[in-house]
Short mmCIF file of C-alpha atoms and ligand atoms in Angstrom, two decimals:
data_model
loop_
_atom_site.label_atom_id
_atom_site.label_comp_id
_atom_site.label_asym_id
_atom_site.label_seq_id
_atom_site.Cartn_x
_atom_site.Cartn_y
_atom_site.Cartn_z
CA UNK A 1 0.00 0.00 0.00
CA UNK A 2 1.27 3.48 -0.96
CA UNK A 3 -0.22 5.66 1.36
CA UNK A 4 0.99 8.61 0.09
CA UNK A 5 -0.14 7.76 -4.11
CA UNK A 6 -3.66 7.64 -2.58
CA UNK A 7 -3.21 11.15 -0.44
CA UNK A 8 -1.66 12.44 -3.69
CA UNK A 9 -4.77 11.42 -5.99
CA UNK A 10 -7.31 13.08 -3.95
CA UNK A 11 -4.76 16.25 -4.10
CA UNK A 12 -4.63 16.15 -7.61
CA UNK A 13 -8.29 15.95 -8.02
CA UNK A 14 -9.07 18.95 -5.32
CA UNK A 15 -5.93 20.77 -7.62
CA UNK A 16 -7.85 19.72 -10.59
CA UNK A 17 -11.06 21.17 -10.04
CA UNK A 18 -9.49 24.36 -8.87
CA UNK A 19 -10.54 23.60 -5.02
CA UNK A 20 -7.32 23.33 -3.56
CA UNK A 21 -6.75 25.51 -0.79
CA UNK A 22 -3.64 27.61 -0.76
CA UNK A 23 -2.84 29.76 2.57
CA UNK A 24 -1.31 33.17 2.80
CA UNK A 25 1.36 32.99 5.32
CA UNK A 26 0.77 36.10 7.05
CA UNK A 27 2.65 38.09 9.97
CA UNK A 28 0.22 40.81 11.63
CA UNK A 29 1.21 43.35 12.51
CA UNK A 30 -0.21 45.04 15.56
CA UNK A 31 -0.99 48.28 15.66
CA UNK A 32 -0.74 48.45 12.11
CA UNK A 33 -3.86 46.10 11.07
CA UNK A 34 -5.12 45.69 9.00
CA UNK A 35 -1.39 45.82 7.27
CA UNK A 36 0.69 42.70 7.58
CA UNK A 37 3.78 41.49 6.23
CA UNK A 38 3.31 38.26 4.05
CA UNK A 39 5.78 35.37 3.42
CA UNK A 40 4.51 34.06 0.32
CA UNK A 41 6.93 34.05 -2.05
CA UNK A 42 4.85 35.45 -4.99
CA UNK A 43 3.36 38.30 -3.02
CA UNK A 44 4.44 41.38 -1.76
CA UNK A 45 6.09 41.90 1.69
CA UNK A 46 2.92 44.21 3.01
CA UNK A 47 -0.52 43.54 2.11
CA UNK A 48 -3.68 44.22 3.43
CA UNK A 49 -5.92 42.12 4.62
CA UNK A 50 -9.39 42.11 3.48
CA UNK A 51 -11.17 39.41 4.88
CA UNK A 52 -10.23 38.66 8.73
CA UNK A 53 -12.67 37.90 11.12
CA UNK A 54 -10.91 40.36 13.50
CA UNK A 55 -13.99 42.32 12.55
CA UNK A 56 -13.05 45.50 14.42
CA UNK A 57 -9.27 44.93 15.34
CA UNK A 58 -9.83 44.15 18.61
CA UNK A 59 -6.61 41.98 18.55
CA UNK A 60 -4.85 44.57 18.79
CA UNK A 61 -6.22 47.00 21.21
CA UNK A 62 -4.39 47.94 23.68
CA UNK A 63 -6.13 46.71 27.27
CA UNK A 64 -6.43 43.30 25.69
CA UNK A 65 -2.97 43.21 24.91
CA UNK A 66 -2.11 44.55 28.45
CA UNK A 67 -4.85 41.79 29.79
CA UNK A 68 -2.79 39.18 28.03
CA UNK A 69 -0.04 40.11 29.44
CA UNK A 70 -0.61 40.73 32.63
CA UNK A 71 -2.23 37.17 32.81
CA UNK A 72 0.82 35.65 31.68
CA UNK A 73 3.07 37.07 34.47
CA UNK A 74 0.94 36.37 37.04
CA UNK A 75 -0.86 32.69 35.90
CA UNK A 76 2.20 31.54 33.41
CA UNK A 77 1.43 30.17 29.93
CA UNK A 78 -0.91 27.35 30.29
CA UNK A 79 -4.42 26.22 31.95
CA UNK A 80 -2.32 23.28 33.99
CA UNK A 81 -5.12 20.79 33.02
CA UNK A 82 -8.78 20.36 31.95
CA UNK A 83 -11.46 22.52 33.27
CA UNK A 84 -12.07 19.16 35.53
CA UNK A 85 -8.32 18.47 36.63
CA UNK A 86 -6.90 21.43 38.09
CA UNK A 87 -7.57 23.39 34.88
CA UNK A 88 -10.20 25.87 35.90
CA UNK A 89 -8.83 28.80 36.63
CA UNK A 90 -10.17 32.45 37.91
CA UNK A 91 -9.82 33.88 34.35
CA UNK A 92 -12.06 31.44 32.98
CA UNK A 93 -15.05 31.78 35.85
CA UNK A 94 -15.08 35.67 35.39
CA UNK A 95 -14.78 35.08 31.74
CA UNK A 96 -18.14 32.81 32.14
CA UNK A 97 -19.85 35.25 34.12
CA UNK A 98 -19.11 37.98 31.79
CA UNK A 99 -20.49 36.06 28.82
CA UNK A 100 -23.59 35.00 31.12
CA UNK A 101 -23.94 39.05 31.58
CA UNK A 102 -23.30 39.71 27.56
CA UNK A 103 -26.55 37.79 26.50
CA UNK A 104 -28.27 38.06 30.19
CA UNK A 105 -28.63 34.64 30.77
CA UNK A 106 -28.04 32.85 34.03
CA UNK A 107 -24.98 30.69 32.89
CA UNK A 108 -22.19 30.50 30.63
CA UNK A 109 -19.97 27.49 29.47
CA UNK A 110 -15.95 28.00 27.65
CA UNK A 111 -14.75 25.88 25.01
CA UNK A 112 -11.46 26.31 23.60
CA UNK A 113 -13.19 27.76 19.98
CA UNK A 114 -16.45 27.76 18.65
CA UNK A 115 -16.64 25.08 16.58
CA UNK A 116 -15.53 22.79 19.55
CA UNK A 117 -18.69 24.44 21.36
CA UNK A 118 -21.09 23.69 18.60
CA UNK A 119 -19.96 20.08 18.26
CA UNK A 120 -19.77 19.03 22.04
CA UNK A 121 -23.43 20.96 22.66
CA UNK A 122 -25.35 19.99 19.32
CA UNK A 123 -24.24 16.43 20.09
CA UNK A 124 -24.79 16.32 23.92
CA UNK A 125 -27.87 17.61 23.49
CA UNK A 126 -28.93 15.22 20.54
CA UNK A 127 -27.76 11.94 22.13
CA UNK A 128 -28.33 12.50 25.57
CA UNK A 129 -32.50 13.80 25.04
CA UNK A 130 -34.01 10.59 24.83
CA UNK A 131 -35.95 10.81 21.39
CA UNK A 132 -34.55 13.83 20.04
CA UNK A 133 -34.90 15.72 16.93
CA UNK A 134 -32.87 18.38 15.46
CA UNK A 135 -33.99 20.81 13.24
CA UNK A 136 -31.51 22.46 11.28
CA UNK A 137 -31.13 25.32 8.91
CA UNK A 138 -29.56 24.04 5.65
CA UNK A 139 -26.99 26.32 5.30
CA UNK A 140 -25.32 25.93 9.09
CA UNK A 141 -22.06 26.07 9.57
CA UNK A 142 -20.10 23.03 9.38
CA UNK A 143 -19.46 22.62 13.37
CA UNK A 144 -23.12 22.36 13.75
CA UNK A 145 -23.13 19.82 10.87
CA UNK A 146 -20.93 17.67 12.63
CA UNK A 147 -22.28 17.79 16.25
CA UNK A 148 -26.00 16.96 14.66
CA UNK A 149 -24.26 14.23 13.08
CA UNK A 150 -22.49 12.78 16.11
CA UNK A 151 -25.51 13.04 17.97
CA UNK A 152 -26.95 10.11 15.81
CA UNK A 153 -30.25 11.35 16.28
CA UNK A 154 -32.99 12.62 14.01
CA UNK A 155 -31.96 15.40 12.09
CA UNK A 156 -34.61 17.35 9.65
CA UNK A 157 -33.13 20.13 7.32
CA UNK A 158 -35.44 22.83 6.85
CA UNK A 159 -35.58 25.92 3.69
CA UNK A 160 -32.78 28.51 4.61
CA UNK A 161 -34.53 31.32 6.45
CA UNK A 162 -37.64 30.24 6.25
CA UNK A 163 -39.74 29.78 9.20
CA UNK A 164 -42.71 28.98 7.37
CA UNK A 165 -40.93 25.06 6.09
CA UNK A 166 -39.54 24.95 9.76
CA UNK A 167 -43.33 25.11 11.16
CA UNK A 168 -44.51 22.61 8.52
CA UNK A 169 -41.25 20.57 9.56
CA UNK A 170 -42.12 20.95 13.45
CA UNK A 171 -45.93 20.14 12.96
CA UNK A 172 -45.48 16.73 11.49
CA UNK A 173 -42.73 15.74 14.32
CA UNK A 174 -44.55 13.69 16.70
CA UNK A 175 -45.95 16.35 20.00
CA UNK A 176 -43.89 14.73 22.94
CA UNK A 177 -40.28 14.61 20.46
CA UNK A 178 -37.71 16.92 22.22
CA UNK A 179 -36.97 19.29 19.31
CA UNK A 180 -34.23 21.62 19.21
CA UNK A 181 -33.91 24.03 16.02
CA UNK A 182 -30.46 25.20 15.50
CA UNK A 183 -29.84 28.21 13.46
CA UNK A 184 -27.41 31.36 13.18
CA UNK A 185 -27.85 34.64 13.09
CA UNK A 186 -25.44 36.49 10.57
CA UNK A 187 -24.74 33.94 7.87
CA UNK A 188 -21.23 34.60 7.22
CA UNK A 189 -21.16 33.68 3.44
CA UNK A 190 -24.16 35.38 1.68
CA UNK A 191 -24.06 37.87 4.75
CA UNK A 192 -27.91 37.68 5.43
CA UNK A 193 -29.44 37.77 8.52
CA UNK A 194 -32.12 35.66 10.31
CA UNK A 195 -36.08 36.37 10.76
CA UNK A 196 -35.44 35.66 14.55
CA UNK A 197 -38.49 36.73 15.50
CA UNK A 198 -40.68 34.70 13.34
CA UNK A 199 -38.31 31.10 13.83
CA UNK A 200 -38.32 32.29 17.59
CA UNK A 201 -42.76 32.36 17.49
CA UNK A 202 -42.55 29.16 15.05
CA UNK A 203 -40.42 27.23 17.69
CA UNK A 204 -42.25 28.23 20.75
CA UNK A 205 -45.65 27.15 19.55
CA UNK A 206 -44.51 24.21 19.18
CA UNK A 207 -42.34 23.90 22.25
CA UNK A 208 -38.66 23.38 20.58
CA UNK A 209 -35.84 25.11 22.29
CA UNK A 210 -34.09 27.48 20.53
CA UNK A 211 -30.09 26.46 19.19
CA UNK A 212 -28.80 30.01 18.12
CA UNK A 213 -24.86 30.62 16.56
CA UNK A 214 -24.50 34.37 16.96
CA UNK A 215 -20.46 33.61 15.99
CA UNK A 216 -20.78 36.44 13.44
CA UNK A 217 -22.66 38.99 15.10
CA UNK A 218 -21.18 38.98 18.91
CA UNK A 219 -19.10 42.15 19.74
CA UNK A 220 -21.14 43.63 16.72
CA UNK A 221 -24.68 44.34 17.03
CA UNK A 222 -27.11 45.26 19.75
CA UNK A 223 -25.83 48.00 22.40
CA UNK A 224 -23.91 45.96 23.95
CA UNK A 225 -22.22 43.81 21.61
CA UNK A 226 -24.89 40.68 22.24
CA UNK A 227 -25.84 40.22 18.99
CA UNK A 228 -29.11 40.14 16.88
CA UNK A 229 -31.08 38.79 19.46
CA UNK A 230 -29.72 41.37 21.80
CA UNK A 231 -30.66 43.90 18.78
CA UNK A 232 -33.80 42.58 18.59
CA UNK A 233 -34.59 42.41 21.87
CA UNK A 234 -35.04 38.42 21.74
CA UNK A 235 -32.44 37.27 23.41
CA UNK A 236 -34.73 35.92 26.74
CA UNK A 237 -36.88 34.02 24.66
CA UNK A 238 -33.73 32.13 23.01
CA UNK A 239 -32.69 28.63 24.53
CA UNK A 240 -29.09 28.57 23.99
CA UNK A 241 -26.90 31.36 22.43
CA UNK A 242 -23.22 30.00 21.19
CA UNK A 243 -20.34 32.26 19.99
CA UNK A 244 -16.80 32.74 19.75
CA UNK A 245 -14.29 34.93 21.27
CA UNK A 246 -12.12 34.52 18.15
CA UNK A 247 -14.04 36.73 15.88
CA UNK A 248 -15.13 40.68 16.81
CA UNK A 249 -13.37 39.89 19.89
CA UNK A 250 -10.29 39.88 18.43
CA UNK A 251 -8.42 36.67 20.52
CA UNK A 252 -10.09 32.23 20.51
CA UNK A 253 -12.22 30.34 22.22
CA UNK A 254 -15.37 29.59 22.12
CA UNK A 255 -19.00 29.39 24.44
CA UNK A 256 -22.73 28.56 25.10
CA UNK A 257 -25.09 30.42 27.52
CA UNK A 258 -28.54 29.84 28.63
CA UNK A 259 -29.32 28.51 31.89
CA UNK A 260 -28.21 27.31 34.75
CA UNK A 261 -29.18 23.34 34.36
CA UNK A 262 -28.45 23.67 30.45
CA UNK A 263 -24.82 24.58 30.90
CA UNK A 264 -24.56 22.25 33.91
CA UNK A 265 -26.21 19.31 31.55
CA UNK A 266 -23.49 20.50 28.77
CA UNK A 267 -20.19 20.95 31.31
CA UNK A 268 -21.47 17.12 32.66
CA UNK A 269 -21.76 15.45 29.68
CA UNK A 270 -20.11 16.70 26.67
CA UNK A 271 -16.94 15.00 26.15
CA UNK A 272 -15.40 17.82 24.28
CA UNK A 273 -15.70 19.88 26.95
CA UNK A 274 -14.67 17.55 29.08
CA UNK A 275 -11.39 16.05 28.18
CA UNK A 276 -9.71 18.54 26.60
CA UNK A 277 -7.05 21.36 28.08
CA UNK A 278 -8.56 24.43 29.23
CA UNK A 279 -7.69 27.56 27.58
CA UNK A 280 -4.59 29.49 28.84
CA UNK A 281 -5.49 31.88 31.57
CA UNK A 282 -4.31 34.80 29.68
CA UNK A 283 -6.90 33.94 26.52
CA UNK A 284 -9.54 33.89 29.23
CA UNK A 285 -8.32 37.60 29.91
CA UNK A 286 -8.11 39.13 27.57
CA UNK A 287 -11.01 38.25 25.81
CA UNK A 288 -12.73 39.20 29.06
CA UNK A 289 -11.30 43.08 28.08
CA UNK A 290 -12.36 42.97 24.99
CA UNK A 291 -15.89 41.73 25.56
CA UNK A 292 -16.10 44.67 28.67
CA UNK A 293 -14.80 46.99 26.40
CA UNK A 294 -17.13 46.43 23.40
CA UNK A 295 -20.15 46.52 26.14
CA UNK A 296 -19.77 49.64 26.77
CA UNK A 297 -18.03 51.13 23.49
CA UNK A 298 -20.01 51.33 20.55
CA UNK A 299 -16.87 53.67 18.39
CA UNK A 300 -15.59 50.51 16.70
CA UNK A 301 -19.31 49.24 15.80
CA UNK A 302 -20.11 52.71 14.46
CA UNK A 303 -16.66 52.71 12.55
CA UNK A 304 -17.28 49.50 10.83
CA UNK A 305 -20.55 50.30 10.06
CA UNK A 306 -19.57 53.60 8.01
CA UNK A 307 -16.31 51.75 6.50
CA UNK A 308 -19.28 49.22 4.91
CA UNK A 309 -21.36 51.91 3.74
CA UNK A 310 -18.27 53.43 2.05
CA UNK A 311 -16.71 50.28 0.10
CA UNK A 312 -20.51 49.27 -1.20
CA UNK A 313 -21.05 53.27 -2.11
CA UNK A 314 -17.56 52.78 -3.65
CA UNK A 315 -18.61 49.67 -5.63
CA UNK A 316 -21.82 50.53 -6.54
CA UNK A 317 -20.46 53.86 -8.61
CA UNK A 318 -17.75 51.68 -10.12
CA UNK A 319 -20.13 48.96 -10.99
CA UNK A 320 -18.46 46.39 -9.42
CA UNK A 321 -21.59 43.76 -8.55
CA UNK A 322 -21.50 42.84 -5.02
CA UNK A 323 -24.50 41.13 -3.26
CA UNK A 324 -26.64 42.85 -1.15
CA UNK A 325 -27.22 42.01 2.23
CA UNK A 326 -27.87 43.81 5.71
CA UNK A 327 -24.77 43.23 7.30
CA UNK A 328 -20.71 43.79 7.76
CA UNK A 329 -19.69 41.31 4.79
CA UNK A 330 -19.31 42.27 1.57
CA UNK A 331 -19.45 39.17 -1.49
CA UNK A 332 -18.52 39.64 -4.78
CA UNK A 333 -19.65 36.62 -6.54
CA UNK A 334 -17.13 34.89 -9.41
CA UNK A 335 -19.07 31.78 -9.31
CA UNK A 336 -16.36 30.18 -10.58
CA UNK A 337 -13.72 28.49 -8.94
CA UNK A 338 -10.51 28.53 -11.11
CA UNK A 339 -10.84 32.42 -11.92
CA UNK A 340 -12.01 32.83 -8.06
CA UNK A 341 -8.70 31.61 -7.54
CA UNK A 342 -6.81 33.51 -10.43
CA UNK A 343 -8.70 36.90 -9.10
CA UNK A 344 -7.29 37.03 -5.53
CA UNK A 345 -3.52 35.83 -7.13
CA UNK A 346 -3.88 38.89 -9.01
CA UNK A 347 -4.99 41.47 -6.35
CA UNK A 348 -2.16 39.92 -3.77
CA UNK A 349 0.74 39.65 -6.44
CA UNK A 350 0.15 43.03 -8.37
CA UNK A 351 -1.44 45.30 -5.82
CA UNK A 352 -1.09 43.66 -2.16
CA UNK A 353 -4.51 43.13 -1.77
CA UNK A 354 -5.13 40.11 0.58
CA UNK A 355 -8.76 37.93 0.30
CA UNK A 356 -9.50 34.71 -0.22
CA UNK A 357 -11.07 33.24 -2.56
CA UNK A 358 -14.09 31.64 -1.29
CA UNK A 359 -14.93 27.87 -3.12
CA UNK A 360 -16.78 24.74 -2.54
CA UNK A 361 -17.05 22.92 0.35
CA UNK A 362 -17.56 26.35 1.88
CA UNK A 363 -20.11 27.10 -0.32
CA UNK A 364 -21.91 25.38 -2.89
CA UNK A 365 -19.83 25.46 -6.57
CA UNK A 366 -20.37 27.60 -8.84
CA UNK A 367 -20.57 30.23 -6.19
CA UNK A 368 -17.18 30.96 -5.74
CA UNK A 369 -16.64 34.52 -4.53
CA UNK A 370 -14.15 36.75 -3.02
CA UNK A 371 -15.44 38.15 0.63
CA UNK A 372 -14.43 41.70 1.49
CA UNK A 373 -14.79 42.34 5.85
CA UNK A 374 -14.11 46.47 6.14
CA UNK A 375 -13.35 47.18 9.73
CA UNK A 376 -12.90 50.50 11.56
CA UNK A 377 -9.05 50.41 10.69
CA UNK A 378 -9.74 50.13 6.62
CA UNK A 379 -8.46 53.87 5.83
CA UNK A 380 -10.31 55.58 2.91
CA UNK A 381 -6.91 55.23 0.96
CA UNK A 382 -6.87 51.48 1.64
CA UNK A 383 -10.63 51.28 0.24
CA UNK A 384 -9.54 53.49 -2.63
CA UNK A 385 -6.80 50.92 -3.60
CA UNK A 386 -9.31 48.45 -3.33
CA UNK A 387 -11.57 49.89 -5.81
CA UNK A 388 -9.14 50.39 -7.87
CA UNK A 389 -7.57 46.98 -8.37
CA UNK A 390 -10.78 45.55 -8.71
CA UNK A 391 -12.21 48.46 -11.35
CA UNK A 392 -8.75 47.05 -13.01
CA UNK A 393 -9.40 43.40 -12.78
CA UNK A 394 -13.13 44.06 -14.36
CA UNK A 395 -11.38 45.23 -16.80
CA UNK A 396 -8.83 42.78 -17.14
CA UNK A 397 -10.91 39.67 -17.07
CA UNK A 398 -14.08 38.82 -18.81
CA UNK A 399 -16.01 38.53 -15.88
CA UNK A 400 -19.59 39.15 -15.73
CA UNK A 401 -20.69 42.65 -14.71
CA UNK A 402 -24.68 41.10 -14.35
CA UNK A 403 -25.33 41.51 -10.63
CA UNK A 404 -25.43 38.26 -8.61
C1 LIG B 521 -16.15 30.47 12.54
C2 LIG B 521 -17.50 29.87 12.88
C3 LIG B 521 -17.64 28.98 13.96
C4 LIG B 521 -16.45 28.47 14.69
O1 LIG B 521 -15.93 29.41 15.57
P1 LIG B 521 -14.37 29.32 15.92
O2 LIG B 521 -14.26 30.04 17.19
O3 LIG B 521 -13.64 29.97 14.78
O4 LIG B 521 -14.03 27.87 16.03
C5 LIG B 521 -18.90 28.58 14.33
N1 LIG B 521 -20.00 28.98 13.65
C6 LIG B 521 -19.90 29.80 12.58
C7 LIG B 521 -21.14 30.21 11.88
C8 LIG B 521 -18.65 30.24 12.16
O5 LIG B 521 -18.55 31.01 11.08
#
């Protein structure tokens, strides 16, 4: 057996069909985000990045930082063990009462990232609720995929957005079926947004809890930074709200809240929460900062929100198509893969212009598309460039100019 003939083949295929994933090897540079220095051979030394999840640079604020730190001289490097052997430290208690406090709920549970949080709870939940059924939103995110799917229960996909096929969905489940519909909030590909209210009214008349991923809205809607159901004002009536501490806020990790027995039931039973290393003290800490600071800041939401406005204002008189949507993220579709590919080569090689292309598995083919993330530190002069090198690639390439 050649092992590494059959790793090859399945290379060659993914290289084949254009899906092969090549990384930027970047070195960020704080305070100078989004600027970084790249070590790809091809590219230039500084680019900017277009498309990090560092929505609003909170990496590299300065009392996270110091939080960090500060953490590290006084707790060393490392957790010392799982949250069960000698792992759970201070940091990570405040850390879960200040997440409790973000979406007002009476508990809060850590996982070392989001998707670890979404497996471990979507599958505790499944397996462990004796007859079980999960009802999930077809275009989740592929950490929920996998924890419905290790739960080995029933699973029912229902029409993206649309609570009208989730209450046909729910009606013919049988009455006494513990149903749980799991859904997000910002959906971080097509950049839509949820009807909350309506899947919230569809799943209480028929008595499902509530699953909600608000990974990429935390730290940047509602007043506080709790999301759309904090926007919304819907955040009581939700079940469980998951998100990550390694988006808006800027450092990793991951959590649930809701209440007290439903984060007890999770900490008890999910073995990925269980037997795994608890984050370092000083990731605990600083993310802590950063979620404090964005509670009671709303300059960096306010920023990004105007830096959004710009680049579509910017695109739209250039007539570079870009799909519409109500929140921070920006896709230009290509809805092709190979010239997806060729597209972001060009912008990094000739003009320094960092995003990745966007193909299949992380969204369906044939609609590839570069994602563009402004954030408060995206200088008009950086948007300019932007606009530019893309009014140059339009040009360039015979891409379509019809709007997606
Ligand atoms: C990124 C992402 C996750 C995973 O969060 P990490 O903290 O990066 O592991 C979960 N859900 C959605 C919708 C995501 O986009």
């Amino acid at each position: 057996m050649d092992f590494d003939v059959m790793f090859q083949n399945q290379l060659d295929a993914l290289k084949k069909e254009g899906n092969y994933r090549i990384f930027a090897e970047l070195e960020r540079e704080a305070g100078a985000f989004p600027q970084a220095r790249c070590h790809n051979a091809d590219a230039p030394e500084k680019v900017t990045v277009w498309c990090s999840n560092d929505y609003l640079g909170m990496g590299q604020n300065p009392a996270v930082i110091r939080a960090m730190k500060e953490a590290i001289d006084q707790c060393g490097a490392g957790a010392g063990g799982t949250r069960n052997i000698s792992g759970t430290n201070h940091a990570h208690k405040l850390l879960e009462a200040e997440l409790a406090d973000l979406h007002r709920k009476e508990s809060a549970l850590l996982f070392t990232s989001g998707y670890v949080s979404n497996w471990a709870a979507l599958s505790t939940l499944g397996s462990r609720l004796p007859d079980a059924v999960i009802l999930s939103d077809e275009l989740n995110h592929a950490s929920m995929i996998e924890g419905i799917r290790h739960a080995r229960c029933q699973k029912v996909i229902w029409k993206h957005n649309d609570p009208e096929d989730l209450d046909r969905k729910l009606a013919a489940l049988p009455a006494n079926a513990p149903k749980i519909v799991a859904f997000e909030s910002v959906y971080s590909m097509d950049g839509d947004i949820c009807p909350m209210q309506e899947i919230v009214e569809v799943a209480e008349k028929h008595g499902a809890m509530t699953y909600l991923d608000e990974v990429h809205a935390v730290g940047l809607y509602g007043p506080r930074g709790g999301g759309i159901s904090e926007q919304e004002d819907l955040a009581d009536r939700i079940t469980l709200i998951e998100g990550t501490l390694g988006k808006a806020f800027g450092v990793v990790g991951g959590y649930i809240t809701g209440s007290e027995a439903l984060c007890d039931f999770i900490r008890s039973f999910a073995s990925g929460f269980i037997f795994t290393t608890a984050l370092p003290p000083a990731v605990a800490a600083a993310a802590r900062v950063s979620i404090q600071h964005l509670k009671q800041s709303d300059q960096e939401r306010l920023a990004q929100r105007e830096r959004v406005a710009y680049l579509r204002k910017r695109l739209d008189q250039e007539g570079i198509p870009h799909m519409d949507n109500p929140s921070h993220i920006i896709p230009v579709m290509i809805k092709d893969p190979v010239k997806c590919r060729m597209l972001a080569d060009y912008l990094m090689q000739r003009y320094g212009i960092y995003v990745q292309p966007i193909n299949y598995p992380t969204v369906p083919k044939g609609t590839e598309r570069l994602r563009f993330t402004p954030s408060p530190l995206h200088s008009t002069d950086d948007i300019e460039k932007l606009v530019y090198a893309l009014k140059d690639l339009w040009k360039q390439c015979a891409v379509s100019h019809a709007v997606a």
